[in-house]
XYZ file of C-alpha atoms in Angstrom:
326
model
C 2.635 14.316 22.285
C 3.015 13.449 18.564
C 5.152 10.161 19.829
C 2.114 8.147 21.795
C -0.794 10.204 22.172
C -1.464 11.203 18.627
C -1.353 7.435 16.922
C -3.550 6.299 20.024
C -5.888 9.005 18.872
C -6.183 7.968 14.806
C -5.842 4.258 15.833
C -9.125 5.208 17.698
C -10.835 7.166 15.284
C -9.594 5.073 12.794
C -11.841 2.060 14.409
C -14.483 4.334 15.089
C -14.834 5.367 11.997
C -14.346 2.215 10.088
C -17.244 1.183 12.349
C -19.399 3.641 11.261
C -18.853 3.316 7.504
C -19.422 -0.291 7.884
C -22.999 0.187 9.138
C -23.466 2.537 6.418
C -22.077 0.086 3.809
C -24.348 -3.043 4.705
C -27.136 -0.760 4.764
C -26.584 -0.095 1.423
C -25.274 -3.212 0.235
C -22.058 -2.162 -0.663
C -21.014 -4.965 -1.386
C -17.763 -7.020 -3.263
C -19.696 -10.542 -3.998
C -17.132 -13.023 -4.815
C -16.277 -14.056 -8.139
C -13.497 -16.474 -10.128
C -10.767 -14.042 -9.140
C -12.171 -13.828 -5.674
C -10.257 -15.015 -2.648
C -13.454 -15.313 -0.444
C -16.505 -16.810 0.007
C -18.807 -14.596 1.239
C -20.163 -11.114 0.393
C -18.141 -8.563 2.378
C -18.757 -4.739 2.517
C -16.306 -2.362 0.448
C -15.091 0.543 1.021
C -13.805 0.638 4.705
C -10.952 2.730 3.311
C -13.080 5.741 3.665
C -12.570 5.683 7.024
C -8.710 4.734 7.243
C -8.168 7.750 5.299
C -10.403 10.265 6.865
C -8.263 9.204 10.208
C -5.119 9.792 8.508
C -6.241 13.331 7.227
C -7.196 14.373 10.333
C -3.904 13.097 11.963
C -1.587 14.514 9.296
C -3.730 18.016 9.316
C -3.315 18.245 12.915
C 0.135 17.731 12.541
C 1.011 20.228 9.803
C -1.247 22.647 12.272
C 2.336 22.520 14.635
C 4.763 22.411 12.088
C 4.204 25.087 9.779
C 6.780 24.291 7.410
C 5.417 21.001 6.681
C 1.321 22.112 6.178
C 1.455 23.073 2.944
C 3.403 20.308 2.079
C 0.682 17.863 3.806
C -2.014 19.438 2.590
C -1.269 19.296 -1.147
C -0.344 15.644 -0.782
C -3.104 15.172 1.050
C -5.938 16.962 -1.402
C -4.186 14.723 -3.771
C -4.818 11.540 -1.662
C -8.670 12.858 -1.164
C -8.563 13.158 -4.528
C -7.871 9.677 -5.441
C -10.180 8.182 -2.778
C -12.943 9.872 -4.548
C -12.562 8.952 -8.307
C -11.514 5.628 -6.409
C -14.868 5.330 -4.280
C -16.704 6.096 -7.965
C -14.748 3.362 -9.107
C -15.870 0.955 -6.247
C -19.470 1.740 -7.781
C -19.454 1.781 -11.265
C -16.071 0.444 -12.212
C -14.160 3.265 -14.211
C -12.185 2.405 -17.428
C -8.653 2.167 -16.658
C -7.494 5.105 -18.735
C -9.534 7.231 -16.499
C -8.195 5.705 -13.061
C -4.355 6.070 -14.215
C -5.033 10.096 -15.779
C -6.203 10.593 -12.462
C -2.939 8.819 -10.751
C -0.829 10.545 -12.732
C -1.664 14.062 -12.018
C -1.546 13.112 -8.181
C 1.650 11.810 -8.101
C 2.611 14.720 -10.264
C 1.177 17.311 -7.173
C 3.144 15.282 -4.708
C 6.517 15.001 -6.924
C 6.641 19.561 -6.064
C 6.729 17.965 -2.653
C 9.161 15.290 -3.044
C 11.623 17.351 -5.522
C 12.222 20.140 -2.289
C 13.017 17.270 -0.325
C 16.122 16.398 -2.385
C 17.124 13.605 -5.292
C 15.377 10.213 -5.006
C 18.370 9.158 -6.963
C 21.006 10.335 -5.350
C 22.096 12.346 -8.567
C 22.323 9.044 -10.363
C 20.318 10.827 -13.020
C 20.043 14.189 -13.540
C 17.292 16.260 -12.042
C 14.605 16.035 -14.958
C 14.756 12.256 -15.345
C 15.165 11.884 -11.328
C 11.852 13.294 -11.602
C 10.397 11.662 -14.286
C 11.454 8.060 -12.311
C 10.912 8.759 -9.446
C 7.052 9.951 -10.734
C 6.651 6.610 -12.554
C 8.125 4.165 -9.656
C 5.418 6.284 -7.649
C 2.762 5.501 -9.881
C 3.429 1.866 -10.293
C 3.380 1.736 -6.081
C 0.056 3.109 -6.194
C -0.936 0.428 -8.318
C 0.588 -2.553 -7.383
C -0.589 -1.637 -3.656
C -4.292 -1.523 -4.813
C -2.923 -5.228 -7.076
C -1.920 -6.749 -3.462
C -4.762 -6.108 -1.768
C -6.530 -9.265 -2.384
C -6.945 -11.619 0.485
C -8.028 -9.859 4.680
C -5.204 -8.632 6.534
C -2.566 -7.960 3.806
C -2.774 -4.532 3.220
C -3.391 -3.691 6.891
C -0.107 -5.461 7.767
C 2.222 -3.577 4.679
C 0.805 -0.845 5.890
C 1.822 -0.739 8.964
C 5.708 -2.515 8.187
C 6.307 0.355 6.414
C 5.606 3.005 8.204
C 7.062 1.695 11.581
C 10.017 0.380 9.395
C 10.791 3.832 8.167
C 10.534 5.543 11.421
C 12.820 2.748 13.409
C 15.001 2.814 10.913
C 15.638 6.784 11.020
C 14.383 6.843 7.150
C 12.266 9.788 7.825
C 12.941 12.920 10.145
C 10.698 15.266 9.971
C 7.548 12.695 8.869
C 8.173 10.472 11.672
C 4.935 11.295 13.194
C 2.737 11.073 10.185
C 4.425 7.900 9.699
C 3.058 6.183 12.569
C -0.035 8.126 12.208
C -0.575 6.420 9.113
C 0.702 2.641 11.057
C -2.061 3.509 13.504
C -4.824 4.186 10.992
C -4.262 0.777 9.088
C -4.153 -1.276 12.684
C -7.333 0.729 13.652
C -8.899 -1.061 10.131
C -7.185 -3.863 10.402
C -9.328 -4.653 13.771
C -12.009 -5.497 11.384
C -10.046 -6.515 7.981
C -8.217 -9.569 9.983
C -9.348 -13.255 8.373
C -12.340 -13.488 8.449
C -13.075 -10.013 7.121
C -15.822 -7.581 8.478
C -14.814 -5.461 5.328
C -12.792 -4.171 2.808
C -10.768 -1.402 2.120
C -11.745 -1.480 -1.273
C -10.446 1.059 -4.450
C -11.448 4.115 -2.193
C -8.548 2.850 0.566
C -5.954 0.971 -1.395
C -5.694 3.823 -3.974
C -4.853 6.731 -1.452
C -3.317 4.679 0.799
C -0.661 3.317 -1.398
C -0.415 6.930 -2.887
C 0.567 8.329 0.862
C 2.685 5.143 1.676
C 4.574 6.333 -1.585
C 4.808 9.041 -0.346
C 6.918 8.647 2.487
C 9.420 5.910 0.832
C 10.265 8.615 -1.827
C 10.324 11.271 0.838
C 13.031 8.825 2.467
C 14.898 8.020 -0.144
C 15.296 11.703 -1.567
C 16.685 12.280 2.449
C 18.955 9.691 1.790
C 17.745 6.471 3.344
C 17.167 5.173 -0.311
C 18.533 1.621 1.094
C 15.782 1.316 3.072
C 13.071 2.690 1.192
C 14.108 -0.071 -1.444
C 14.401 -2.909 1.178
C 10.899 -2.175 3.168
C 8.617 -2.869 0.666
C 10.527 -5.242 -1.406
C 7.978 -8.088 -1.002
C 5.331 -6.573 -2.492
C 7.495 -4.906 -5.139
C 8.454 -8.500 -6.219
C 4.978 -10.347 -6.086
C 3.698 -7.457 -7.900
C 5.981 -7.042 -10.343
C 6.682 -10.586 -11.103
C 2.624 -11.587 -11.804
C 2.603 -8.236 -13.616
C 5.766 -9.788 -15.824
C 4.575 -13.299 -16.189
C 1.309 -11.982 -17.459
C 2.545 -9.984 -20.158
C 5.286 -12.274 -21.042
C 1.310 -14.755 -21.715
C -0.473 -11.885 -23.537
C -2.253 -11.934 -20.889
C -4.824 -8.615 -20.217
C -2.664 -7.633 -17.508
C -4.996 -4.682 -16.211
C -7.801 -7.237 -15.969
C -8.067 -8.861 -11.887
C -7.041 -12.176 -11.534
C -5.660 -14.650 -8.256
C -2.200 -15.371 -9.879
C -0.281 -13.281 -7.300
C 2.465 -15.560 -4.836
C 0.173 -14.799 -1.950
C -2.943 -15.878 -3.563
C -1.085 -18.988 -4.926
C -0.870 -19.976 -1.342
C -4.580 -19.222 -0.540
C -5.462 -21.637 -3.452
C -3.266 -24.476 -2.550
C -5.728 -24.374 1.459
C -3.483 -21.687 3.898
C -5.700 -19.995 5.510
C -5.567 -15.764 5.147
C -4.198 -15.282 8.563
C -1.710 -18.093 7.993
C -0.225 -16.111 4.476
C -0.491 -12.823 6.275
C 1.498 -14.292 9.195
C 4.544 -15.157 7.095
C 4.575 -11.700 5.146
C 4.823 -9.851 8.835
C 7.367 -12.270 9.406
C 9.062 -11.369 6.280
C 8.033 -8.052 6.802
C 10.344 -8.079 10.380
C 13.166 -9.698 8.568
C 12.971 -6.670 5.859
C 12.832 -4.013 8.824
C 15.519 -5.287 10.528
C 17.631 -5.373 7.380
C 16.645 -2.325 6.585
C 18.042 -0.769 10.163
C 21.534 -2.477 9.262
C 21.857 -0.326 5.654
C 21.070 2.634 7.823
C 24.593 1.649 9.936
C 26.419 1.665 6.711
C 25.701 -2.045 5.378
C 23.335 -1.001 2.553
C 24.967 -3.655 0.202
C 25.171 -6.571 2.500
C 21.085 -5.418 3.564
C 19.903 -5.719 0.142
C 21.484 -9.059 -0.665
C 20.154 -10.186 2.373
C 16.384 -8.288 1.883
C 16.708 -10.144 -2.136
C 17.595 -13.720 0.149
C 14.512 -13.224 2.458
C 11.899 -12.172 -0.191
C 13.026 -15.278 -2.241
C 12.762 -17.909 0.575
C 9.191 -15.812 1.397
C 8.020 -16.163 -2.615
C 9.157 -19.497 -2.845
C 7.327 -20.680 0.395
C 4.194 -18.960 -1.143
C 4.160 -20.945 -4.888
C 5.753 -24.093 -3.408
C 4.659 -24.681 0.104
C 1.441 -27.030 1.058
C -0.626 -27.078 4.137
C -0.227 -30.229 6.762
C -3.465 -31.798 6.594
């Protein structure tokens, strides 16, 4: 049941419910009206995340429901993931201070770190237990982030979403998760039905927050169960663009926490590719990453990450170098 039937369900009420929420947004005006760190045009309703998560907390409920050793640990990760979306959705409205957004991050990655330390050692007992902890809580924290930093032009998220969760699962990273895995793959396709270029809506704060926080989640959960090659190599794209911008920025004085369009993908989207083109060449990057993430599970790991480091680099170099045929 769990393999087929259950993503066909939260794809569908994932659709169904980002539907819904965008009828209630327009009437509203809920609204993201572009600006000079805007990548579009237009006015497009925010906050379509609302019903990408509500999908994926009925999925991973009804899951837990069956596996009884696993609801309690869903559940906390998941009041933690409600309780980002809110504060998140607040933020959508009235644009919280920063300080506020990151307390709030930090004590939900703290909740889900009792989850992840009974899993095992993200580590691998590289460092001892305290500061395996303490790492792992801040590499967490920065994911959250930089997810909610890369969601800036229609389709991206959508598309990492759903790379890393099916990556995970083909590549045997996750055991007993597999089918909140591709629960969560199915919610993000359900959006992305109406977040592909041109853009009905927007996840917005209220679906980038939580949803990076749960995609988190699950690469931790892999890596303390071992597959730590490919919980590094699956979402080593945006790891780079993110961090990169992030380090250029500083490295200017730069307000770093402020928006901006300086990210490799948005590069590209300034120099005339289209949205769909850009997201087009991050799934294919995406595929590369997946399949070198499936040869570190036979044993490669080194060879996989040299090769994951190659295929990121052609990817950001095609992004800040590459110019569209007229």
């Amino acid at each position: 049941m769990w393999g087929l039937a259950a993503p066909a369900a939260v794809l569908a009420l994932a659709a169904l419910a980002t539907r819904g929420v965008l009828a209630v947004l327009l009437r509203h005006a809920v609204l993201d009206h572009p600006n000079h760190r805007s990548s579009h045009a237009v006015p497009v309703p925010r906050g379509g995340g609302i019903g990408v998560i509500g999908a994926v907390l009925a999925g991973w409920l009804a899951y837990g429901l069956t596996q009884p050793a696993l609801l309690l640990p869903l559940s906390l990760v998941l009041a933690a993931a409600v309780m980002l979306a809110i504060v998140s959705f607040i933020d959508d409205l009235r644009d919280l201070k920063a300080l506020t957004r990151i307390l709030f991050q930090l004590f939900a990655v703290l909740i889900g770190m009792l989850v992840i330390a009974e899993r095992g050692l993200v580590f691998q007992g590289l460092l001892p237990p305290i500061l395996d902890i303490f790492a792992a809580a801040l590499l967490w924290l920065w994911f959250v982030n930089l997810f909610n930093f890369m969601d800036g032009i229609d389709g991206l998220a959508g598309l990492e979403a759903i790379c890393l969760s099916v990556g995970l699962v083909l590549a045997g990273a996750l055991v007993d998760l597999e089918a909140p895995a591709l629960m969560l793959a199915a919610a993000a396709a359900g959006f992305l039905l109406f977040n592909w270029h041109p853009a009905r809506v927007f996840l917005g704060d209220v679906g980038s927050v939580p949803l990076g926080y749960l995609l988190g989640f699950l690469l931790l959960a892999a890596a303390a169960g071992g597959a730590w090659a490919a919980a590094l190599i699956l979402p080593l794209y945006y790891l780079a663009d993110a961090s990169i911008t992030l380090l250029r920025r500083v490295l200017r004085g730069e307000k770093f926490w402020h928006g901006h369009r300086e990210h490799f993908y948005q590069q590209a989207v300034r120099r005339g590719f289209s949205h769909a083109v850009v997201g087009q060449a991050v799934l294919a990057g995406n595929m590369a990453l997946i399949g070198l993430a499936l040869l570190a599970g036979q044993g490669y790991a080194l060879p996989a990450l040299a090769g994951a480091a190659v295929a990121v680099g052609v990817l950001l170099a095609w992004m800040a170098r590459a110019q569209p045929k007229p």
